[in-house]
CSV table of C-alpha atoms in Angstrom, one decimal:
chain,number,residue,atom,x,y,z
A,200,UNK,CA,-1.2,-30.4,-7.3
A,201,UNK,CA,0.3,-33.9,-6.9
A,202,UNK,CA,-0.7,-34.6,-10.5
A,203,UNK,CA,2.3,-34.5,-12.7
A,204,UNK,CA,2.0,-32.3,-15.8
A,205,UNK,CA,4.4,-32.0,-18.7
A,206,UNK,CA,5.1,-28.4,-17.7
A,207,UNK,CA,7.4,-27.9,-14.7
A,208,UNK,CA,7.8,-24.1,-14.9
A,209,UNK,CA,6.1,-21.2,-16.6
A,210,UNK,CA,7.2,-18.1,-18.5
A,211,UNK,CA,5.6,-14.8,-17.5
A,212,UNK,CA,5.2,-12.1,-20.2
A,213,UNK,CA,7.0,-8.9,-19.4
A,214,UNK,CA,6.0,-5.4,-20.2
A,215,UNK,CA,8.7,-4.8,-22.8
A,216,UNK,CA,11.6,-6.6,-24.5
A,217,UNK,CA,13.6,-3.4,-24.7
A,218,UNK,CA,16.3,-3.1,-22.0
A,219,UNK,CA,15.7,0.6,-21.4
A,220,UNK,CA,12.0,0.2,-21.0
A,221,UNK,CA,12.6,-2.8,-18.6
A,222,UNK,CA,14.7,-0.5,-16.4
A,223,UNK,CA,12.0,2.2,-16.6
A,224,UNK,CA,9.3,-0.3,-15.6
A,225,UNK,CA,11.4,-1.6,-12.7
A,226,UNK,CA,12.0,1.9,-11.4
A,227,UNK,CA,8.3,2.8,-11.7
A,228,UNK,CA,7.1,-0.4,-9.9
A,229,UNK,CA,9.8,0.0,-7.2
A,230,UNK,CA,8.5,3.5,-6.4
A,231,UNK,CA,4.9,2.4,-6.4
A,232,UNK,CA,5.7,-0.7,-4.3
A,233,UNK,CA,7.6,1.3,-1.7
A,234,UNK,CA,4.9,4.0,-1.5
A,235,UNK,CA,2.2,1.3,-1.0
A,236,UNK,CA,4.3,-0.5,1.7
A,237,UNK,CA,5.1,2.8,3.5
A,238,UNK,CA,1.6,4.1,3.4
A,239,UNK,CA,0.0,0.9,4.7
A,240,UNK,CA,2.7,0.3,7.2
A,241,UNK,CA,2.4,3.8,8.7
A,242,UNK,CA,-1.4,3.6,8.7
A,243,UNK,CA,-1.5,0.1,10.4
A,244,UNK,CA,1.2,0.9,13.0
A,245,UNK,CA,-0.4,4.2,13.9
A,246,UNK,CA,-3.8,2.6,14.4
A,247,UNK,CA,-2.3,-0.2,16.5
A,248,UNK,CA,-0.2,2.1,18.8
A,249,UNK,CA,-2.8,4.8,19.3
A,250,UNK,CA,-5.2,3.7,22.1
A,251,UNK,CA,-7.8,6.3,21.1
A,252,UNK,CA,-8.2,4.6,17.7
A,253,UNK,CA,-8.9,1.1,19.1
A,254,UNK,CA,-12.4,1.0,17.6
A,255,UNK,CA,-14.1,-1.5,15.3
A,256,UNK,CA,-13.8,0.7,12.2
A,257,UNK,CA,-10.0,1.0,12.7
A,258,UNK,CA,-9.6,-2.6,13.6
A,259,UNK,CA,-11.0,-3.6,10.2
A,260,UNK,CA,-8.9,-0.9,8.6
A,261,UNK,CA,-5.7,-2.5,10.1
A,262,UNK,CA,-6.9,-5.8,8.5
A,263,UNK,CA,-7.4,-4.0,5.2
A,264,UNK,CA,-3.9,-2.5,5.3
A,265,UNK,CA,-2.4,-5.9,6.0
A,266,UNK,CA,-4.4,-7.4,3.1
A,267,UNK,CA,-3.2,-4.6,0.8
A,268,UNK,CA,0.5,-5.1,1.7
A,269,UNK,CA,0.2,-8.9,1.0
A,270,UNK,CA,-1.9,-8.3,-2.2
A,271,UNK,CA,0.6,-6.0,-3.8
A,272,UNK,CA,3.5,-8.1,-2.6
A,273,UNK,CA,2.1,-11.1,-4.4
A,274,UNK,CA,2.6,-9.7,-7.9
A,275,UNK,CA,4.8,-6.6,-8.0
A,276,UNK,CA,8.2,-8.0,-6.6
A,277,UNK,CA,8.2,-10.8,-9.2
A,278,UNK,CA,7.3,-8.2,-12.0
A,279,UNK,CA,10.2,-6.0,-10.8
A,280,UNK,CA,12.6,-9.0,-10.8
A,281,UNK,CA,11.4,-9.9,-14.3
A,282,UNK,CA,12.1,-6.4,-15.6
A,283,UNK,CA,15.5,-6.1,-13.9
A,284,UNK,CA,16.9,-9.5,-14.8
A,285,UNK,CA,14.8,-10.4,-17.9
A,286,UNK,CA,14.3,-13.8,-16.3
A,287,UNK,CA,10.6,-14.6,-16.9
A,288,UNK,CA,10.6,-18.1,-15.4
A,289,UNK,CA,8.4,-19.0,-12.4
A,290,UNK,CA,8.3,-22.4,-10.9
A,291,UNK,CA,5.2,-24.7,-10.9
A,292,UNK,CA,5.0,-24.4,-7.1
A,293,UNK,CA,5.7,-20.6,-7.2
A,294,UNK,CA,2.9,-20.1,-9.7
A,295,UNK,CA,0.5,-22.1,-7.5
A,296,UNK,CA,1.5,-20.0,-4.5
A,297,UNK,CA,0.9,-16.8,-6.5
A,298,UNK,CA,-2.6,-18.0,-7.6
A,299,UNK,CA,-3.5,-18.9,-4.0
A,300,UNK,CA,-2.2,-15.5,-2.7
A,301,UNK,CA,-4.0,-13.5,-5.4
A,302,UNK,CA,-7.4,-15.2,-4.6
A,303,UNK,CA,-6.8,-14.9,-0.8
A,304,UNK,CA,-5.9,-11.2,-0.6
A,305,UNK,CA,-8.0,-10.0,-3.5
A,306,UNK,CA,-11.0,-11.8,-1.9
A,307,UNK,CA,-10.2,-10.6,1.6
A,308,UNK,CA,-10.3,-7.0,0.2
A,309,UNK,CA,-13.9,-7.3,-0.9
A,310,UNK,CA,-14.9,-9.3,2.2
A,311,UNK,CA,-13.4,-6.7,4.6
A,312,UNK,CA,-15.0,-3.8,2.7
A,313,UNK,CA,-18.3,-5.5,3.1
A,314,UNK,CA,-17.8,-5.9,6.9
A,315,UNK,CA,-16.7,-2.2,7.1
A,316,UNK,CA,-20.0,-1.2,5.3
A,317,UNK,CA,-21.9,-3.1,8.0
A,318,UNK,CA,-19.9,-1.2,10.7
A,319,UNK,CA,-20.8,2.1,9.2
A,320,UNK,CA,-24.5,1.0,8.9
A,321,UNK,CA,-24.7,0.1,12.6
A,322,UNK,CA,-22.8,3.3,13.6
A,323,UNK,CA,-25.2,5.6,11.7
A,324,UNK,CA,-28.5,3.8,11.7
A,325,UNK,CA,-28.3,2.2,15.2
A,326,UNK,CA,-25.9,4.5,17.2
A,327,UNK,CA,-27.3,3.6,20.6
A,328,UNK,CA,-26.8,-0.1,20.0
A,329,UNK,CA,-23.3,0.3,18.3
A,330,UNK,CA,-21.2,-0.8,21.2
A,331,UNK,CA,-23.5,-3.8,21.8
A,332,UNK,CA,-23.7,-4.9,18.1
A,333,UNK,CA,-20.1,-4.2,17.3
A,334,UNK,CA,-18.4,-5.6,20.4
A,335,UNK,CA,-14.9,-7.1,20.1
A,336,UNK,CA,-16.2,-10.7,19.9
A,337,UNK,CA,-18.4,-9.8,16.9
A,338,UNK,CA,-15.6,-7.9,15.2
A,339,UNK,CA,-13.2,-10.9,15.6
A,340,UNK,CA,-15.8,-13.2,14.3
A,341,UNK,CA,-16.5,-11.1,11.3
A,342,UNK,CA,-12.8,-10.6,10.5
A,343,UNK,CA,-12.2,-14.3,11.0
A,344,UNK,CA,-15.1,-15.2,8.7
A,345,UNK,CA,-13.7,-12.9,6.0
A,346,UNK,CA,-10.3,-14.5,6.1
A,347,UNK,CA,-11.5,-18.1,6.4
A,348,UNK,CA,-14.0,-17.8,3.6
A,349,UNK,CA,-11.4,-16.3,1.2
A,350,UNK,CA,-8.8,-18.9,2.2
A,351,UNK,CA,-11.2,-21.7,1.4
A,352,UNK,CA,-12.1,-20.1,-1.9
A,353,UNK,CA,-8.4,-19.6,-2.7
A,354,UNK,CA,-7.5,-23.2,-1.8
A,355,UNK,CA,-10.4,-24.6,-3.9
A,356,UNK,CA,-9.5,-22.4,-6.9
A,357,UNK,CA,-5.8,-23.4,-6.7
A,358,UNK,CA,-6.4,-27.1,-6.4
A,359,UNK,CA,-8.8,-27.2,-9.3
A,360,UNK,CA,-6.5,-25.1,-11.4
A,361,UNK,CA,-3.4,-27.2,-10.8
A,362,UNK,CA,-5.1,-30.5,-11.2
A,363,UNK,CA,-5.0,-29.6,-14.9
A,364,UNK,CA,-2.3,-30.7,-17.3
A,365,UNK,CA,-0.4,-27.9,-19.1
A,366,UNK,CA,1.1,-29.2,-22.3
A,367,UNK,CA,0.0,-26.7,-25.0
A,368,UNK,CA,2.5,-24.1,-23.8
A,369,UNK,CA,4.1,-22.8,-20.7
A,370,UNK,CA,3.8,-19.1,-21.6
A,371,UNK,CA,1.4,-17.1,-19.5
A,372,UNK,CA,0.2,-13.9,-21.2
A,373,UNK,CA,0.3,-11.9,-18.0
A,374,UNK,CA,3.0,-10.5,-15.6
A,375,UNK,CA,1.7,-12.9,-12.8
A,376,UNK,CA,0.1,-16.3,-12.7
A,377,UNK,CA,-3.5,-15.5,-13.6
A,378,UNK,CA,-6.1,-18.3,-13.6
A,379,UNK,CA,-7.9,-17.3,-16.9
A,380,UNK,CA,-4.5,-17.3,-18.7
A,381,UNK,CA,-3.6,-20.6,-17.1
A,382,UNK,CA,-6.8,-22.2,-18.3
A,383,UNK,CA,-6.0,-21.1,-21.9
A,384,UNK,CA,-2.7,-23.1,-22.0
A,385,UNK,CA,-4.2,-26.2,-20.3
A,386,UNK,CA,-4.8,-29.3,-22.5
A,387,UNK,CA,-7.3,-30.6,-20.0
A,388,UNK,CA,-11.1,-30.0,-20.0
A,389,UNK,CA,-11.6,-26.7,-18.1
A,390,UNK,CA,-15.4,-26.6,-18.1
A,391,UNK,CA,-15.5,-27.2,-14.3
A,392,UNK,CA,-13.0,-24.4,-13.7
A,393,UNK,CA,-14.9,-22.0,-15.8
A,394,UNK,CA,-18.2,-22.9,-14.1
A,395,UNK,CA,-16.7,-22.6,-10.6
A,396,UNK,CA,-15.1,-19.2,-11.4
A,397,UNK,CA,-18.5,-18.0,-12.8
A,398,UNK,CA,-20.6,-19.3,-9.9
A,399,UNK,CA,-18.3,-18.1,-7.1
A,400,UNK,CA,-17.7,-14.8,-8.8
A,401,UNK,CA,-21.3,-14.0,-9.4
A,402,UNK,CA,-22.4,-15.3,-6.0
A,403,UNK,CA,-19.7,-13.6,-3.9
A,404,UNK,CA,-19.4,-10.4,-5.8
A,405,UNK,CA,-23.2,-9.9,-6.1
A,406,UNK,CA,-23.7,-10.6,-2.3
A,407,UNK,CA,-20.9,-8.3,-1.2
A,408,UNK,CA,-21.7,-5.5,-3.6
A,409,UNK,CA,-25.4,-5.8,-3.0
A,410,UNK,CA,-24.9,-5.8,0.8
A,411,UNK,CA,-22.7,-2.6,0.5
A,412,UNK,CA,-25.2,-0.8,-1.7
A,413,UNK,CA,-28.1,-1.7,0.5
A,414,UNK,CA,-26.2,-0.6,3.6
A,415,UNK,CA,-25.5,2.7,2.1
A,416,UNK,CA,-29.0,3.1,1.0
A,417,UNK,CA,-30.1,2.9,4.6
A,418,UNK,CA,-27.2,5.1,5.6
A,419,UNK,CA,-28.1,7.9,3.2
A,420,UNK,CA,-31.7,7.6,4.3
A,421,UNK,CA,-30.7,8.0,7.9
A,422,UNK,CA,-28.3,10.8,7.3
A,423,UNK,CA,-30.8,12.9,5.4
A,424,UNK,CA,-33.1,12.8,8.4
A,425,UNK,CA,-30.4,14.5,10.6
A,426,UNK,CA,-31.7,18.0,11.2
A,427,UNK,CA,-28.4,19.9,11.3
A,428,UNK,CA,-26.1,20.4,8.3
A,429,UNK,CA,-23.1,19.9,10.6
A,430,UNK,CA,-24.5,16.5,11.8
A,431,UNK,CA,-25.1,15.4,8.2
A,432,UNK,CA,-21.6,16.4,7.1
A,433,UNK,CA,-20.0,14.6,10.1
A,434,UNK,CA,-22.0,11.4,9.3
A,435,UNK,CA,-21.1,11.5,5.6
A,436,UNK,CA,-17.4,12.2,6.3
A,437,UNK,CA,-17.1,8.9,8.1
A,438,UNK,CA,-18.5,7.1,5.1
A,439,UNK,CA,-16.8,8.9,2.2
A,440,UNK,CA,-13.4,7.1,2.6
A,441,UNK,CA,-15.0,3.7,2.6
A,442,UNK,CA,-17.3,4.5,-0.4
A,443,UNK,CA,-14.2,5.8,-2.3
A,444,UNK,CA,-12.1,2.7,-1.6
A,445,UNK,CA,-15.0,0.4,-2.5
A,446,UNK,CA,-15.7,2.3,-5.7
A,447,UNK,CA,-12.0,2.2,-6.6
A,448,UNK,CA,-11.8,-1.6,-6.0
A,449,UNK,CA,-15.1,-2.3,-7.8
A,450,UNK,CA,-14.3,-0.2,-10.9
A,451,UNK,CA,-10.8,-1.7,-11.2
A,452,UNK,CA,-12.2,-5.2,-10.8
A,453,UNK,CA,-15.0,-4.6,-13.3
A,454,UNK,CA,-12.5,-3.2,-15.8
A,455,UNK,CA,-10.2,-6.1,-15.4
A,456,UNK,CA,-12.9,-8.8,-15.8
A,457,UNK,CA,-15.8,-7.2,-17.8
A,458,UNK,CA,-14.1,-4.8,-20.2
A,459,UNK,CA,-15.4,-4.8,-23.8
A,460,UNK,CA,-14.1,-7.4,-26.3
A,461,UNK,CA,-12.6,-4.5,-28.3
A,462,UNK,CA,-10.2,-3.8,-25.4
A,463,UNK,CA,-9.1,-7.4,-25.2
A,464,UNK,CA,-5.4,-7.3,-26.2
A,465,UNK,CA,-2.1,-8.1,-24.5
A,466,UNK,CA,-1.6,-4.4,-23.7
A,467,UNK,CA,-5.1,-4.0,-22.2
A,468,UNK,CA,-4.7,-7.3,-20.3
A,469,UNK,CA,-1.5,-6.0,-18.7
A,470,UNK,CA,-3.0,-2.6,-18.0
A,471,UNK,CA,-6.2,-3.9,-16.4
A,472,UNK,CA,-4.2,-6.3,-14.2
A,473,UNK,CA,-2.0,-3.4,-13.0
A,474,UNK,CA,-5.1,-1.3,-12.2
A,475,UNK,CA,-6.7,-4.2,-10.3
A,476,UNK,CA,-3.6,-5.3,-8.3
A,477,UNK,CA,-1.8,-2.1,-7.8
A,478,UNK,CA,-4.1,0.9,-7.4
A,479,UNK,CA,-6.2,-0.2,-4.4
A,480,UNK,CA,-3.2,-1.1,-2.2
A,481,UNK,CA,-1.5,2.1,-3.2
A,482,UNK,CA,-4.4,4.5,-2.8
A,483,UNK,CA,-6.3,3.0,0.1
A,484,UNK,CA,-4.1,4.5,2.9
A,485,UNK,CA,-4.1,7.9,1.2
A,486,UNK,CA,-7.9,7.9,0.9
A,487,UNK,CA,-8.5,6.9,4.5
A,488,UNK,CA,-5.9,9.4,5.8
A,489,UNK,CA,-6.9,12.3,3.6
A,490,UNK,CA,-10.2,13.2,5.4
A,491,UNK,CA,-9.6,11.6,8.8
A,492,UNK,CA,-7.8,14.1,11.2
A,493,UNK,CA,-7.5,11.4,13.9
A,494,UNK,CA,-5.5,9.2,11.6
A,495,UNK,CA,-3.4,12.1,10.4
A,496,UNK,CA,-2.6,13.1,14.0
A,497,UNK,CA,-1.8,9.5,15.0
A,498,UNK,CA,0.6,9.1,12.0
A,499,UNK,CA,2.2,12.5,12.6
A,500,UNK,CA,2.7,11.7,16.3
A,501,UNK,CA,4.3,8.4,15.5
A,502,UNK,CA,6.7,10.0,13.0
A,503,UNK,CA,7.9,12.8,15.3
A,504,UNK,CA,8.4,10.6,18.4
């Protein structure tokens, strides 16, 4: 990033040029942002303050809530400011920080969901060894590995992106600094960047998704062997929130990155980015709280005291 390029700031594309629509988008994003912050804050604080919920599953859930808050805070506040003031400028350093944050918190979401799948696998397939295999040292190491690996990837992606010169244009066809759109306006050879994105994307996504699918294959096999219907339901109920959150994240990510060419337009680019960056942080606390009575009780107890 020490390399000087001819571009010192970028212009982000807004959702509309009409003033009334800009105000509408600002109000809509403000409501969504506040709901996501409140939901994740209540969930995280309730889990931290309730001693009965100091278990590995909830420890990873606190990490996920923190990641969700940071992920949505990376893009939405700037989009709201753009809609309210119609000032689409973002500095060179600000754009680099946004790229780093998107990779960090988007990657940590997938990494933490992978670790949480392993937690459910151990709890259901090896219940007698759960406390031994999922001790606090192991939990801290897995959470630390998730964050460190995503930080390294984010740093590498950011450095390789901003080593480029940007002299074709400074207009980013997105409401935040998105690497694919930055590569389009670069006047430097971007083959290394495309290869890196492809290799890391395929490797990391395939490993995490494959690990989660395999874990749930073993989980379903173990649950179906439980003789009582009530036991099977209880085992499934602990997995349904995680499966729902992972499915939401996977579907939104696939839609953002692998949608058909016929859906490649400015409108669809904006829509897919909103789905990918907004929906998971907004819906995750609702999904985890909806079927978990322990979390509901903890949140309610915190609100009335």
